[in-house]
Coordinates of C-alpha atoms in Angstrom, one line a residue:
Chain A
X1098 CA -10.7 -41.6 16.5
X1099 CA -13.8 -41.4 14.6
X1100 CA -13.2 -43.1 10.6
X1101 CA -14.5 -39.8 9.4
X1102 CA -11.8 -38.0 10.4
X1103 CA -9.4 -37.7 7.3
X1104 CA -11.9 -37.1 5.4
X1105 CA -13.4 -34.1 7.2
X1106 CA -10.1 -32.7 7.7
X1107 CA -9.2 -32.8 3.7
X1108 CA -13.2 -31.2 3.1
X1109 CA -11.9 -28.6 5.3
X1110 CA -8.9 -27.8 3.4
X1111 CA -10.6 -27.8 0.1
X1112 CA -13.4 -25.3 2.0
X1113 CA -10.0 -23.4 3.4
X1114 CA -8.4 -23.0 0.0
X1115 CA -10.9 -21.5 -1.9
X1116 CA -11.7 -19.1 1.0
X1117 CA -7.9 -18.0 1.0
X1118 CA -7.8 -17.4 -2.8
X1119 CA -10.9 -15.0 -2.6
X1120 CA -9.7 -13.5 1.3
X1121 CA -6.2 -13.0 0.1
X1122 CA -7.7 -10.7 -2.8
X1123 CA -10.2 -9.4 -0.8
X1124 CA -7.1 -7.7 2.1
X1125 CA -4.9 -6.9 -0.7
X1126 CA -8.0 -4.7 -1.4
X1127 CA -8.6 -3.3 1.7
X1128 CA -4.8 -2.9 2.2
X1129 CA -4.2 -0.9 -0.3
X1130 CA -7.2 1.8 -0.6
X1131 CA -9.2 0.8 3.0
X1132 CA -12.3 -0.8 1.7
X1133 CA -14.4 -3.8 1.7
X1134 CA -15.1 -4.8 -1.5
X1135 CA -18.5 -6.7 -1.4
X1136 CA -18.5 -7.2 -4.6
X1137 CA -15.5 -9.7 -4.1
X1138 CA -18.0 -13.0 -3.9
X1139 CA -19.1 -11.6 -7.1
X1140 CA -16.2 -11.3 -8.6
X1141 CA -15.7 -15.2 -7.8
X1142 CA -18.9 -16.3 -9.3
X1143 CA -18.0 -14.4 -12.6
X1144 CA -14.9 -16.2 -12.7
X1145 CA -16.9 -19.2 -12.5
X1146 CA -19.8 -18.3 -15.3
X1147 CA -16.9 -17.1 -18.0
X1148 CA -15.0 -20.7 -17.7
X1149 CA -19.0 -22.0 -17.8
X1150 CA -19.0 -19.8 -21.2
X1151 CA -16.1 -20.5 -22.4
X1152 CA -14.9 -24.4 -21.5
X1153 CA -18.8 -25.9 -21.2
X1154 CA -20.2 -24.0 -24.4
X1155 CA -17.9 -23.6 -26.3
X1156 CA -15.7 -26.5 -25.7
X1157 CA -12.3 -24.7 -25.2
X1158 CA -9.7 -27.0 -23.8
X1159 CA -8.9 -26.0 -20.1
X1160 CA -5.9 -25.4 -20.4
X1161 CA -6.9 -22.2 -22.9
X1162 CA -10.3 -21.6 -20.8
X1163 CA -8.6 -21.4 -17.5
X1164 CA -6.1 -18.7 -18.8
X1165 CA -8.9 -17.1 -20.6
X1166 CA -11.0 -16.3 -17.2
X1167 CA -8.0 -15.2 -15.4
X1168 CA -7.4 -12.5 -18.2
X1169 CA -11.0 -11.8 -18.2
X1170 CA -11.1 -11.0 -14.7
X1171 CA -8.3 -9.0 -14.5
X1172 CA -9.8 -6.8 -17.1
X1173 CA -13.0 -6.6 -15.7
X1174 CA -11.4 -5.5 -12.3
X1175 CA -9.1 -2.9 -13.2
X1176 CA -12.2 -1.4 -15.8
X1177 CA -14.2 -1.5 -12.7
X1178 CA -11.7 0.8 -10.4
X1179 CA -11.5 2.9 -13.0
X1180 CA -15.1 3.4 -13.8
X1181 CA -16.5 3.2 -10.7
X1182 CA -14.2 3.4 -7.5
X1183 CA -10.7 5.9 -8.5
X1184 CA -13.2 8.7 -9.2
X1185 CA -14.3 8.4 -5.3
X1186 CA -10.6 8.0 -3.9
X1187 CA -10.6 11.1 -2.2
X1188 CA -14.5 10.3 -0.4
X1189 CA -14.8 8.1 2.9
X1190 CA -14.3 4.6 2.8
X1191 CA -18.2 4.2 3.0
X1192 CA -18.7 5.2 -0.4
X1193 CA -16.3 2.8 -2.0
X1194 CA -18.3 0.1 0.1
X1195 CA -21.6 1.0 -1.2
X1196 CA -20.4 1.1 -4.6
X1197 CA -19.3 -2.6 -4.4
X1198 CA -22.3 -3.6 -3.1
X1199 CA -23.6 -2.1 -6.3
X1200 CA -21.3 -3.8 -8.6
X1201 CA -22.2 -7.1 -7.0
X1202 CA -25.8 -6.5 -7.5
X1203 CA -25.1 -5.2 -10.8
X1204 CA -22.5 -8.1 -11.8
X1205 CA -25.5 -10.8 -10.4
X1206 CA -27.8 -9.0 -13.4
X1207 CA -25.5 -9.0 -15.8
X1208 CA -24.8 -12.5 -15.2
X1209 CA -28.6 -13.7 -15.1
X1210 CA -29.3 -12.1 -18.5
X1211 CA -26.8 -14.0 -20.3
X1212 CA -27.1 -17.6 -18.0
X1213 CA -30.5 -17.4 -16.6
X1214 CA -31.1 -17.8 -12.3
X1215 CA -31.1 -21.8 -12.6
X1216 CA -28.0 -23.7 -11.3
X1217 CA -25.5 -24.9 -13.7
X1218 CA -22.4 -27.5 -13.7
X1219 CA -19.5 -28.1 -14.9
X1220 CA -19.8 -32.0 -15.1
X1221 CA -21.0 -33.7 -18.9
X1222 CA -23.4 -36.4 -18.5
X1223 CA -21.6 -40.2 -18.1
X1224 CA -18.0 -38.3 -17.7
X1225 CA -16.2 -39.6 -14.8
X1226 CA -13.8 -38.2 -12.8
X1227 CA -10.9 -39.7 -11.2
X1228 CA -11.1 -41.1 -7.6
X1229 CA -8.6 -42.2 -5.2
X1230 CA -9.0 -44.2 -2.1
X1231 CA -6.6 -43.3 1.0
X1232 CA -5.9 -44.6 4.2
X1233 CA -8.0 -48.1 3.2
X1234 CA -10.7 -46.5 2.1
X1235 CA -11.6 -43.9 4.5
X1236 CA -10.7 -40.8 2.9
X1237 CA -11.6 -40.6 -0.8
X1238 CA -10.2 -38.0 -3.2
X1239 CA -11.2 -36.6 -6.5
X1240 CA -9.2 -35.5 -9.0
X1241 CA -10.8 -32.0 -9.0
X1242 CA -10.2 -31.4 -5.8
X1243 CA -6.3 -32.1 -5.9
X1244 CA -6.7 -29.6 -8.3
X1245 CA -8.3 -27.1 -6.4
X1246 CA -5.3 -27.4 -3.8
X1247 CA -2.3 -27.4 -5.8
X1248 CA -3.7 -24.2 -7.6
X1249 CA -4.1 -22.3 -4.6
X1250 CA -0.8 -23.4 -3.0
X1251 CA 0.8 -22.4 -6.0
X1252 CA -1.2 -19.4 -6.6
X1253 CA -0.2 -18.4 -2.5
X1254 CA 3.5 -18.8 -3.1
X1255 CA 3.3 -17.0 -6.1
X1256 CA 1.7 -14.1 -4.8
X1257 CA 4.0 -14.2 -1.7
X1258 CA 7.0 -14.0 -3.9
X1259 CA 5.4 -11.2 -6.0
X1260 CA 4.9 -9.6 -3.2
X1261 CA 8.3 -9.8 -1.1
X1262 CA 11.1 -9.8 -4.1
X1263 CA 9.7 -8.1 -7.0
X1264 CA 10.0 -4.4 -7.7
X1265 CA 6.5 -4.2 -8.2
X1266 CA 5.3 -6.1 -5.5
X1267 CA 7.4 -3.7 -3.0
X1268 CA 6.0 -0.7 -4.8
X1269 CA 2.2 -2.2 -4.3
X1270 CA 3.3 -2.7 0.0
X1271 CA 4.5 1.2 -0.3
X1272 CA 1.3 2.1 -1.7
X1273 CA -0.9 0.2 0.9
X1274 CA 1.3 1.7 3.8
X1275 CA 1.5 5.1 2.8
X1276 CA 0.1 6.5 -0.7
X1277 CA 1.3 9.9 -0.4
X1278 CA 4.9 9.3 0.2
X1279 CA 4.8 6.3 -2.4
X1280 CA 3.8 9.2 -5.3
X1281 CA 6.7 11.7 -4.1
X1282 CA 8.8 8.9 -5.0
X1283 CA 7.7 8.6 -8.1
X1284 CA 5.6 5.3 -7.7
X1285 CA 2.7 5.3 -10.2
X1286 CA -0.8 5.2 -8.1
X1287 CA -2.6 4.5 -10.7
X1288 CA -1.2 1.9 -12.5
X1289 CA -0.2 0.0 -8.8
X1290 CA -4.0 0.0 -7.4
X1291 CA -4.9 -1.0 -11.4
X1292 CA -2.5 -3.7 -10.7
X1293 CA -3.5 -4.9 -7.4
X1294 CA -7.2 -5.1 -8.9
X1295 CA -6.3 -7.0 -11.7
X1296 CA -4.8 -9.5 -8.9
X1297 CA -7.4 -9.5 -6.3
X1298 CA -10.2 -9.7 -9.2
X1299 CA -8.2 -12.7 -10.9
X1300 CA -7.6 -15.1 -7.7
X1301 CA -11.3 -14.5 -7.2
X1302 CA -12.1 -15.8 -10.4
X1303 CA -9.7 -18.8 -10.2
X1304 CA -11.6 -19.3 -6.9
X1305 CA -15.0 -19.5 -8.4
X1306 CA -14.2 -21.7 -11.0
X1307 CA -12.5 -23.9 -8.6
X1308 CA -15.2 -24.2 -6.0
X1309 CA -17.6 -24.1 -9.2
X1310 CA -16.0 -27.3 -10.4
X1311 CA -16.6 -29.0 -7.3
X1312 CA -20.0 -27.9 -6.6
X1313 CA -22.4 -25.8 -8.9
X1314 CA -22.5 -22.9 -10.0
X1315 CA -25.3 -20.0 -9.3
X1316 CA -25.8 -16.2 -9.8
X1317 CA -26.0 -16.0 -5.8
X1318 CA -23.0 -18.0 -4.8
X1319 CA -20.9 -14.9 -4.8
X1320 CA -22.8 -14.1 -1.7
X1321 CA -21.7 -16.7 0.4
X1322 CA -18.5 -16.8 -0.7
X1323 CA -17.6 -13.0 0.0
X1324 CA -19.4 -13.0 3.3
X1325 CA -16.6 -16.0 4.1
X1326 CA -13.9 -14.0 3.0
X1327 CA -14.9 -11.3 4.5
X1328 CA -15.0 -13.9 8.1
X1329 CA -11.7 -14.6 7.1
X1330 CA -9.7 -11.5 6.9
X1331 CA -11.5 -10.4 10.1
X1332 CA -10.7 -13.4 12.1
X1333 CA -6.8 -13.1 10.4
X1334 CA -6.4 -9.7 10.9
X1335 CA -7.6 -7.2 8.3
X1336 CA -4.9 -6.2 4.9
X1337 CA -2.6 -8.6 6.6
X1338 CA -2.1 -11.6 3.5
X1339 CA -0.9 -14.5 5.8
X1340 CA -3.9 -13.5 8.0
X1341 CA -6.4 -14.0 5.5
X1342 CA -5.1 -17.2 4.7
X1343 CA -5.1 -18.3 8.5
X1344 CA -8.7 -17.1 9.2
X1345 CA -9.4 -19.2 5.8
X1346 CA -8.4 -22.1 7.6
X1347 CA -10.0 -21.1 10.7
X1348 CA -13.4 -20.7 9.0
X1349 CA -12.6 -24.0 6.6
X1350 CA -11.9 -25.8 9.5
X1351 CA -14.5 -24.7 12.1
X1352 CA -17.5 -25.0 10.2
X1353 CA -16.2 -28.6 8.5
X1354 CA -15.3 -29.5 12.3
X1355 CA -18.1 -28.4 14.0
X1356 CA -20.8 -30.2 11.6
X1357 CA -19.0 -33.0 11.4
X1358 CA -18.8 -33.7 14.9
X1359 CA -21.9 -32.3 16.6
X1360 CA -25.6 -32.7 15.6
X1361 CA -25.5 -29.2 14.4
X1362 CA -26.9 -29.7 10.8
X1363 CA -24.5 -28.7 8.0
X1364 CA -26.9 -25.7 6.7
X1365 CA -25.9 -24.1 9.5
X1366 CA -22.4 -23.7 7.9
X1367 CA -22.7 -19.7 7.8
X1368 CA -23.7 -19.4 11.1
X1369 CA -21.0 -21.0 12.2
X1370 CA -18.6 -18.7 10.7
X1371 CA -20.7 -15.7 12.2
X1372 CA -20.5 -17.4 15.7
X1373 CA -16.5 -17.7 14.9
X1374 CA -16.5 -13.9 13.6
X1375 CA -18.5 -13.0 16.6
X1376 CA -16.6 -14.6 19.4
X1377 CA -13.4 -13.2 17.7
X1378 CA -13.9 -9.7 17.7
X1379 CA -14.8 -10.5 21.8
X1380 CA -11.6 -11.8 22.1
X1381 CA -9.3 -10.3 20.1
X1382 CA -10.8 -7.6 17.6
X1383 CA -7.5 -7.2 15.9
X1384 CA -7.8 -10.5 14.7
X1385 CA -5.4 -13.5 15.0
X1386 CA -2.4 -11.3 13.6
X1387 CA -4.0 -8.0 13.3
X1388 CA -1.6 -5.5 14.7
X1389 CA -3.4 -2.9 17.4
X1390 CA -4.4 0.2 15.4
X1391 CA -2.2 3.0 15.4
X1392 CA -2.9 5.8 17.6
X1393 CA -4.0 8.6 15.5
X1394 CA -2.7 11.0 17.5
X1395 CA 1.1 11.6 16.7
X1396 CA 3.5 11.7 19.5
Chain B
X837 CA 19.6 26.7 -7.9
X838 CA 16.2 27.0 -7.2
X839 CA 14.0 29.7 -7.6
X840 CA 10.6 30.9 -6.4
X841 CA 9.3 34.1 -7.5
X842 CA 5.6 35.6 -6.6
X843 CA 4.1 32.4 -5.5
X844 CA 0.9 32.2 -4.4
X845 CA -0.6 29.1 -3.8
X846 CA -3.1 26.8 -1.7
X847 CA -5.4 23.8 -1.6
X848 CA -8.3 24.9 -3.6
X849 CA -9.7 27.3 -1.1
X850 CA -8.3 30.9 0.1
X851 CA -5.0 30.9 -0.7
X852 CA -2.4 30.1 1.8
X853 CA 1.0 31.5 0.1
X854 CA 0.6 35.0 -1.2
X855 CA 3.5 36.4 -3.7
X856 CA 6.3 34.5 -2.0
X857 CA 10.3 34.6 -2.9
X858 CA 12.6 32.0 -2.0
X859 CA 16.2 30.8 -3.3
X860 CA 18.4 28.6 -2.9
X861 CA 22.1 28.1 -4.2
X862 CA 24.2 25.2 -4.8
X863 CA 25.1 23.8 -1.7
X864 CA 23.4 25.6 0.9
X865 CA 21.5 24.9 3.5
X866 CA 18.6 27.2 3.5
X867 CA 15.6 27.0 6.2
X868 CA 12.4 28.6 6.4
X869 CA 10.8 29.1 9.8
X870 CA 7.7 30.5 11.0
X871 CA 4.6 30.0 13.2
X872 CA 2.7 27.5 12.6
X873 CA 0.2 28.0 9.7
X874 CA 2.4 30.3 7.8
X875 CA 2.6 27.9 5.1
X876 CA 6.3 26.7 5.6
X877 CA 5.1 23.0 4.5
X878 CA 3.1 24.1 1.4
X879 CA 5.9 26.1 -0.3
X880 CA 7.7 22.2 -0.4
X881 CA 4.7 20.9 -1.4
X882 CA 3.8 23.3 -4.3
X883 CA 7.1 22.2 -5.1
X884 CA 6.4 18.9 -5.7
X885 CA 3.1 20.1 -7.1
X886 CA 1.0 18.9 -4.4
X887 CA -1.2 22.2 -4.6
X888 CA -3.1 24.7 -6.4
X889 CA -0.7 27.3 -7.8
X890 CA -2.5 30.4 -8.7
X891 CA 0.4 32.4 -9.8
X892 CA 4.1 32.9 -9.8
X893 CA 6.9 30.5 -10.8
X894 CA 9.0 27.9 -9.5
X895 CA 12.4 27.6 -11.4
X896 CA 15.1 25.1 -10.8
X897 CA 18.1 25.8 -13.3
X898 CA 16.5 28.0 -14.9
X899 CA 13.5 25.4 -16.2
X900 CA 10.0 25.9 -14.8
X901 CA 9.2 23.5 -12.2
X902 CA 5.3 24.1 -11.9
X903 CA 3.1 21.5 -14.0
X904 CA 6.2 19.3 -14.3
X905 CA 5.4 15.2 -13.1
X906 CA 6.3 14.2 -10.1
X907 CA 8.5 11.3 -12.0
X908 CA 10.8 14.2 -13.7
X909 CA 11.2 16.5 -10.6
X910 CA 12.8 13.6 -8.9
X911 CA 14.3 13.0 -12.5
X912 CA 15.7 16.1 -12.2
X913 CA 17.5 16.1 -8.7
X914 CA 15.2 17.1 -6.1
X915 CA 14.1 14.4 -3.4
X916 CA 11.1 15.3 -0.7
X917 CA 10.8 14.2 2.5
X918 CA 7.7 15.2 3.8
X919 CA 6.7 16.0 7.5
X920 CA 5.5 13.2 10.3
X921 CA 7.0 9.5 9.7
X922 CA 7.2 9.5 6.2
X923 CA 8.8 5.8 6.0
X924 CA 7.3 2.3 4.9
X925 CA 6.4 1.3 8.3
X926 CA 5.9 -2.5 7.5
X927 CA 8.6 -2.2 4.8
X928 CA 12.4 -3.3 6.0
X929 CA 14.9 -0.4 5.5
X930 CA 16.4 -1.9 2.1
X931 CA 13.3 -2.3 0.7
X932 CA 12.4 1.4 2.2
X933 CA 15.6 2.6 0.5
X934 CA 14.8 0.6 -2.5
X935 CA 12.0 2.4 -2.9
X936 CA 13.7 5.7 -2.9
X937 CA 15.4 4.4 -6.2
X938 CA 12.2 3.5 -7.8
X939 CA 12.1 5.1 -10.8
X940 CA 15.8 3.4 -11.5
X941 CA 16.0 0.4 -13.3
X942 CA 20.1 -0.1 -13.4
X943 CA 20.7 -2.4 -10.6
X944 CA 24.3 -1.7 -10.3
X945 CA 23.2 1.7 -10.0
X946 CA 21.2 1.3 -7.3
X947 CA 23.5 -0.8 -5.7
X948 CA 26.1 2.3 -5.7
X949 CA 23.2 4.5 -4.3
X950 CA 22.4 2.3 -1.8
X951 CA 26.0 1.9 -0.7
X952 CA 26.4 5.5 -0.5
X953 CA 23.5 6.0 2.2
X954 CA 24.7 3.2 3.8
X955 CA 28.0 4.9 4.3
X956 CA 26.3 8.3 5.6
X957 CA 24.1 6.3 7.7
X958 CA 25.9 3.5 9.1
X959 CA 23.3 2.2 11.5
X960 CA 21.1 1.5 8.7
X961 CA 23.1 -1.1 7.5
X962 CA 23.2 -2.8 10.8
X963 CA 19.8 -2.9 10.5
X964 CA 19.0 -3.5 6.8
X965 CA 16.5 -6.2 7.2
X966 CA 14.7 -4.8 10.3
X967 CA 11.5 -3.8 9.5
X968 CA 11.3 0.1 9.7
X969 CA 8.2 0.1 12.4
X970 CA 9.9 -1.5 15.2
X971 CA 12.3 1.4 15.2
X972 CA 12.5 4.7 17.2
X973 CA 12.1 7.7 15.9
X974 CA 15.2 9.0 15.3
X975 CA 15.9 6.1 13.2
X976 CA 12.9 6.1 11.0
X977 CA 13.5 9.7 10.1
X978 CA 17.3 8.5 9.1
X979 CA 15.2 5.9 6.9
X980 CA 13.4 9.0 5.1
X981 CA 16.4 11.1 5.0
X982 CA 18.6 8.2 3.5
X983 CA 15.7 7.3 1.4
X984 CA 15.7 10.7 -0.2
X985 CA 19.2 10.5 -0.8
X986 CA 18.5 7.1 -2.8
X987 CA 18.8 9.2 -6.1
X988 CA 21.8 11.5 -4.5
X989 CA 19.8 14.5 -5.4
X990 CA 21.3 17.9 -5.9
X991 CA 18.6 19.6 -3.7
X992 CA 16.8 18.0 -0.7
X993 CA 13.6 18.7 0.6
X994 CA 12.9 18.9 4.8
X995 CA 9.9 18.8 6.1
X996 CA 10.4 19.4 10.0
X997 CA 12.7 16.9 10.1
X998 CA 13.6 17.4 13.8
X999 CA 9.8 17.3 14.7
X1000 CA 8.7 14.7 17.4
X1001 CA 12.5 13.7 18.1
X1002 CA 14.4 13.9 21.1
X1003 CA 16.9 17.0 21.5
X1004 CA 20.1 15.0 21.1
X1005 CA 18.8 13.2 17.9
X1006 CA 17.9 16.1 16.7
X1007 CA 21.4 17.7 16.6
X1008 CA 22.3 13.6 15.5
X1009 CA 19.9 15.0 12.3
X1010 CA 21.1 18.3 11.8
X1011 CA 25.0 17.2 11.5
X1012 CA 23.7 14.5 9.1
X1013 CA 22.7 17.7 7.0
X1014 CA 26.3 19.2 7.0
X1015 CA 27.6 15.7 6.1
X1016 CA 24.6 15.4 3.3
X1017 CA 25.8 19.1 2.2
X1018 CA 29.5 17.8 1.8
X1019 CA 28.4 15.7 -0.9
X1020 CA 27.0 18.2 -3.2
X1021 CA 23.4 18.4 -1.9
X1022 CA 21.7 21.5 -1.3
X1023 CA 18.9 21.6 1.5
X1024 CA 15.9 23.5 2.0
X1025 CA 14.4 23.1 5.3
X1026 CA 10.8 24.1 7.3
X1027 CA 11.7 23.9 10.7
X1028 CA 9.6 24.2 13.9
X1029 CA 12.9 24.0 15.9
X1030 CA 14.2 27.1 14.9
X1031 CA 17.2 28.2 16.8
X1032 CA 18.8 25.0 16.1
X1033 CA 18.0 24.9 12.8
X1034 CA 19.7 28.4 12.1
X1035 CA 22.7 27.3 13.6
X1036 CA 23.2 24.9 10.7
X1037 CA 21.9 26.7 8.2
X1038 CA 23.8 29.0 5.7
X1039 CA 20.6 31.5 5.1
X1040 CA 17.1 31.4 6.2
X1041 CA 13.7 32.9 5.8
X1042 CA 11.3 33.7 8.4
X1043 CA 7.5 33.4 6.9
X1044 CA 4.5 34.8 8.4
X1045 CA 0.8 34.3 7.4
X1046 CA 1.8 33.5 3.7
X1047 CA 4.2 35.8 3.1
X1048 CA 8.0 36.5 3.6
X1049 CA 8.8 38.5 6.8
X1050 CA 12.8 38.6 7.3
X1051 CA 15.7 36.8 5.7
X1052 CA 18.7 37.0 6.2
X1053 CA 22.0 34.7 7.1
X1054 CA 21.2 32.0 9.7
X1055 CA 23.5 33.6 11.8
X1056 CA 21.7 37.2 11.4
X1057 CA 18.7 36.0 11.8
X1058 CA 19.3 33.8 15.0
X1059 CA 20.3 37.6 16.3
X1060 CA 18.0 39.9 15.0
X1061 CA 15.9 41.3 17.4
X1062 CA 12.6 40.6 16.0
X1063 CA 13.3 36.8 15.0
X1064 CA 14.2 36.7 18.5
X1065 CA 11.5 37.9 20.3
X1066 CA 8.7 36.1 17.9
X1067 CA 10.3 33.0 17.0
X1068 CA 13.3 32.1 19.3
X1069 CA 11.4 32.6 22.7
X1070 CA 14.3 35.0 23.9

């Protein structure tokens, strides 16, 4: 047993959780009006440049910045769908996909105007951060990073539970099985894809700043980190939530695994995950608990 | 109960209903059959306002129906079930019925409701917590029907519900429409299946290319000649 090994395994949760937060959003998307956002990366790194703004310049505690980019992001998402994406509803779902790619572009702009292209951080000169040593000193954990998983467990449950036992959380499943019959019955379109954005856009966000506060932050990291969720929910099976959080850990896992252990170098990372995507739409292009498409053709 | 007078109506393009009548009183059953493409589905839809009503009006108690949101129609008493598997597939039934109560907030209310449909459809209780894909047919269009019935509406709305089921479930359906009717609901009804569908009904129209053809009592119908020849295969 290499001494590496706990180590590698909690770097490939940390990798898995933020995936998760930004795949989960990313199928509730898709799920609900049959679109890949690719703007959903984008979303993350906006997350991450408001707490920037907001906890780094202006020296707002985190405990009011962190609430702050949540609202933020919500806000911006469900302006977005309004502006941009419920006015095409009716079109193919290629339209809706070009417009995110769009928004991304158009979020990355926005961003660089106000931040500039160079890479920022989170940490203060001279500030340090908590470290614990486990297992004698083979695995070593920051503060942050507990962070970054207890949010996102508790961000999972709460979404599961919003999902399974509230009213509206049962009206948003109705919408993404069947919109039509959903609106006979009085459910409120509208307001339950304004809702879903406000969601989807939101974990994103927490996502950016999480991964943000480990790492850096950039106008481009959006790109990586919406090409991962998109991995994720393809590998989990597509608008299926507990999928998207499996193929998160598949893809956290795999590429943590895989460099780790071979002499593949670790900026190979991405095409790791493509090899993974690749190999699983060979073998199962439903994904791990994708359901086989319905026949179109009724019976 | 309900009344349509002179409707024409259709999806933005030429018109598919042209000047049509239709009534329904309190506690009928009242089915509309046709060939396909007559517009037997749309007339239920422009109900609901799912089309483009050029003229004509659709009054239910004597208050105009057209323009009205879909939130007040069902407000009002009258629950849709459209045509095809209209249910929650990845939903369980509960939650599938819950959903029929949505615009109720009293949950002792919907408690009663939900009681109520249970008792008209007992199976579904059995299988409250099965998730409404994994069932057959039959059952799923039990879902929708009992789902409809969430808000115990005083007029119900069929789309073909007999459509893709086997010939015993669909006279299982059909007598669960005499048992709806006993508690106070009134049914109109677009059926493919016409002969049987007749045979429970109290009246029914027979709609061709948009516009009203023949009406009559279901039993006059299921013997005039004409009906007969075009629509019964006799």
């Amino acid at each position: 047993m290499p001494e590496i090994l706990p180590q590698i395994i909690w770097f490939s949760l940390l990798a898995s959780a933020i995936y998760a937060l930004i795949a989960t959003g990313l199928t509730l998307l898709f799920g609900i009006l049959n679109f890949i956002n690719f703007a959903h990366g984008d979303f993350a790194m906006v997350g991450a440049y408001v707490f920037f703004a907001l906890a780094i310049m202006l020296g707002l505690p985190w405990w009011i910045a962190v609430p702050l980019v949540i609202a933020c992001c919500a806000l911006m998402g469900v302006v977005i769908e309004k502006i941009t994406l419920k006015p095409v509803r009716k079109s193919p779902s290629f339209t809706p996909l070009i417009i995110s790619i769009g928004i991304g572009a158009l979020l990355q702009a926005i961003i660089t105007i106000f931040f500039g292209s160079g890479v920022k951080s989170y940490r203060v000169e001279g500030a340090e951060t908590a470290i614990y040593k486990l297992f004698g000193g083979s695995l070593i954990v920051t503060q942050s990073q507990i962070i970054i998983i207890i949010t996102t467990i508790l961000l999972l449950i709460g979404l599961h539970i919003f999902l399974k036992h509230s009213k509206t959380g049962k009206a948003v499943r109705a919408v993404a099985d069947n919109m039509e019959v959903a609106s006979i019955l009085g459910i409120n379109i509208d307001k339950t894809i304004s809702i879903i954005f406000a969601i989807a856009t939101a974990m994103a966000g927490v996502g950016g700043l999480l991964i943000a506060y480990e790492q850096n932050l950039s106008v481009t990291m959006g790109i990586s980190l919406g090409v991962k969720a998109f991995a994720a929910i393809i590998l989990g099976g597509v608008g299926n939530i507990l999928g998207a959080v499996v193929g998160a850990l598949v893809i956290g896992f795999g590429e943590n695994l895989i460099v780790g252990f071979t002499p593949i170098p670790a900026n190979f990372k991405d095409a790791i995950v493509f090899a993974l995507l690749i190999l699983m739409l060979f073998i199962r292009p439903n994904g791990l608990l994708g359901e086989k498409a319905e026949s179109q053709v009724r019976k | 109960m309900l009344n349509i007078q002179n409707l024409s109506a259709g999806y933005g393009g030429p018109l598919i209903l042209h000047k049509v009548n239709i009534n329904v009183k309190e506690g009928e059953i009242v089915t509309i059959i046709g060939p396909n493409g007559a517009g037997k589905s749309t007339i239920l839809k422009s109900i609901f306002g799912l089309t483009d009503i050029k003229e004509g009006s659709i009054e239910y108690f004597d208050e105009e129906l057209i323009g009205v949101k879909t939130g007040e129609i069902i407000k009002r008493g009258i629950c849709y079930v459209p045509q095809g598997r209209s249910i929650f597939p990845s939903l369980t039934v509960e939650e599938n019925l819950q959903m029929g109560a949505f615009i109720r907030s009293d949950k002792a209310v919907i408690k009663k409701d939900m009681a109520y449909v249970y008792e008209k459809f007992p199976k579904l209780y059995e299988r409250r917590h099965q998730k409404t894909k994994t069932m057959s047919g039959g059952e799923q269009q039990m879902v929708a029907i009992g789902r409809a019935l969430m808000l115990q509406p005083k007029l119900l709305l069929l789309d073909e519900p007999s459509i893709g089921l086997a010939p015993k479930i669909v006279c299982e359906v059909f007598e669960k429409c005499l048992d709806i009717r006993k508690g106070g609901t009134a049914i109109l009804m677009v059926e493919q299946n016409a002969n049987i569908a007749l045979s429970y009904s109290d009246r029914g129209y027979v709609l061709e290319l948009g516009q009203n053809r023949i009406e009559g009592s279901g039993k006059q119908l299921l013997k005039n000649k004409q009906v007969g020849e075009l629509y019964l295969g006799k």
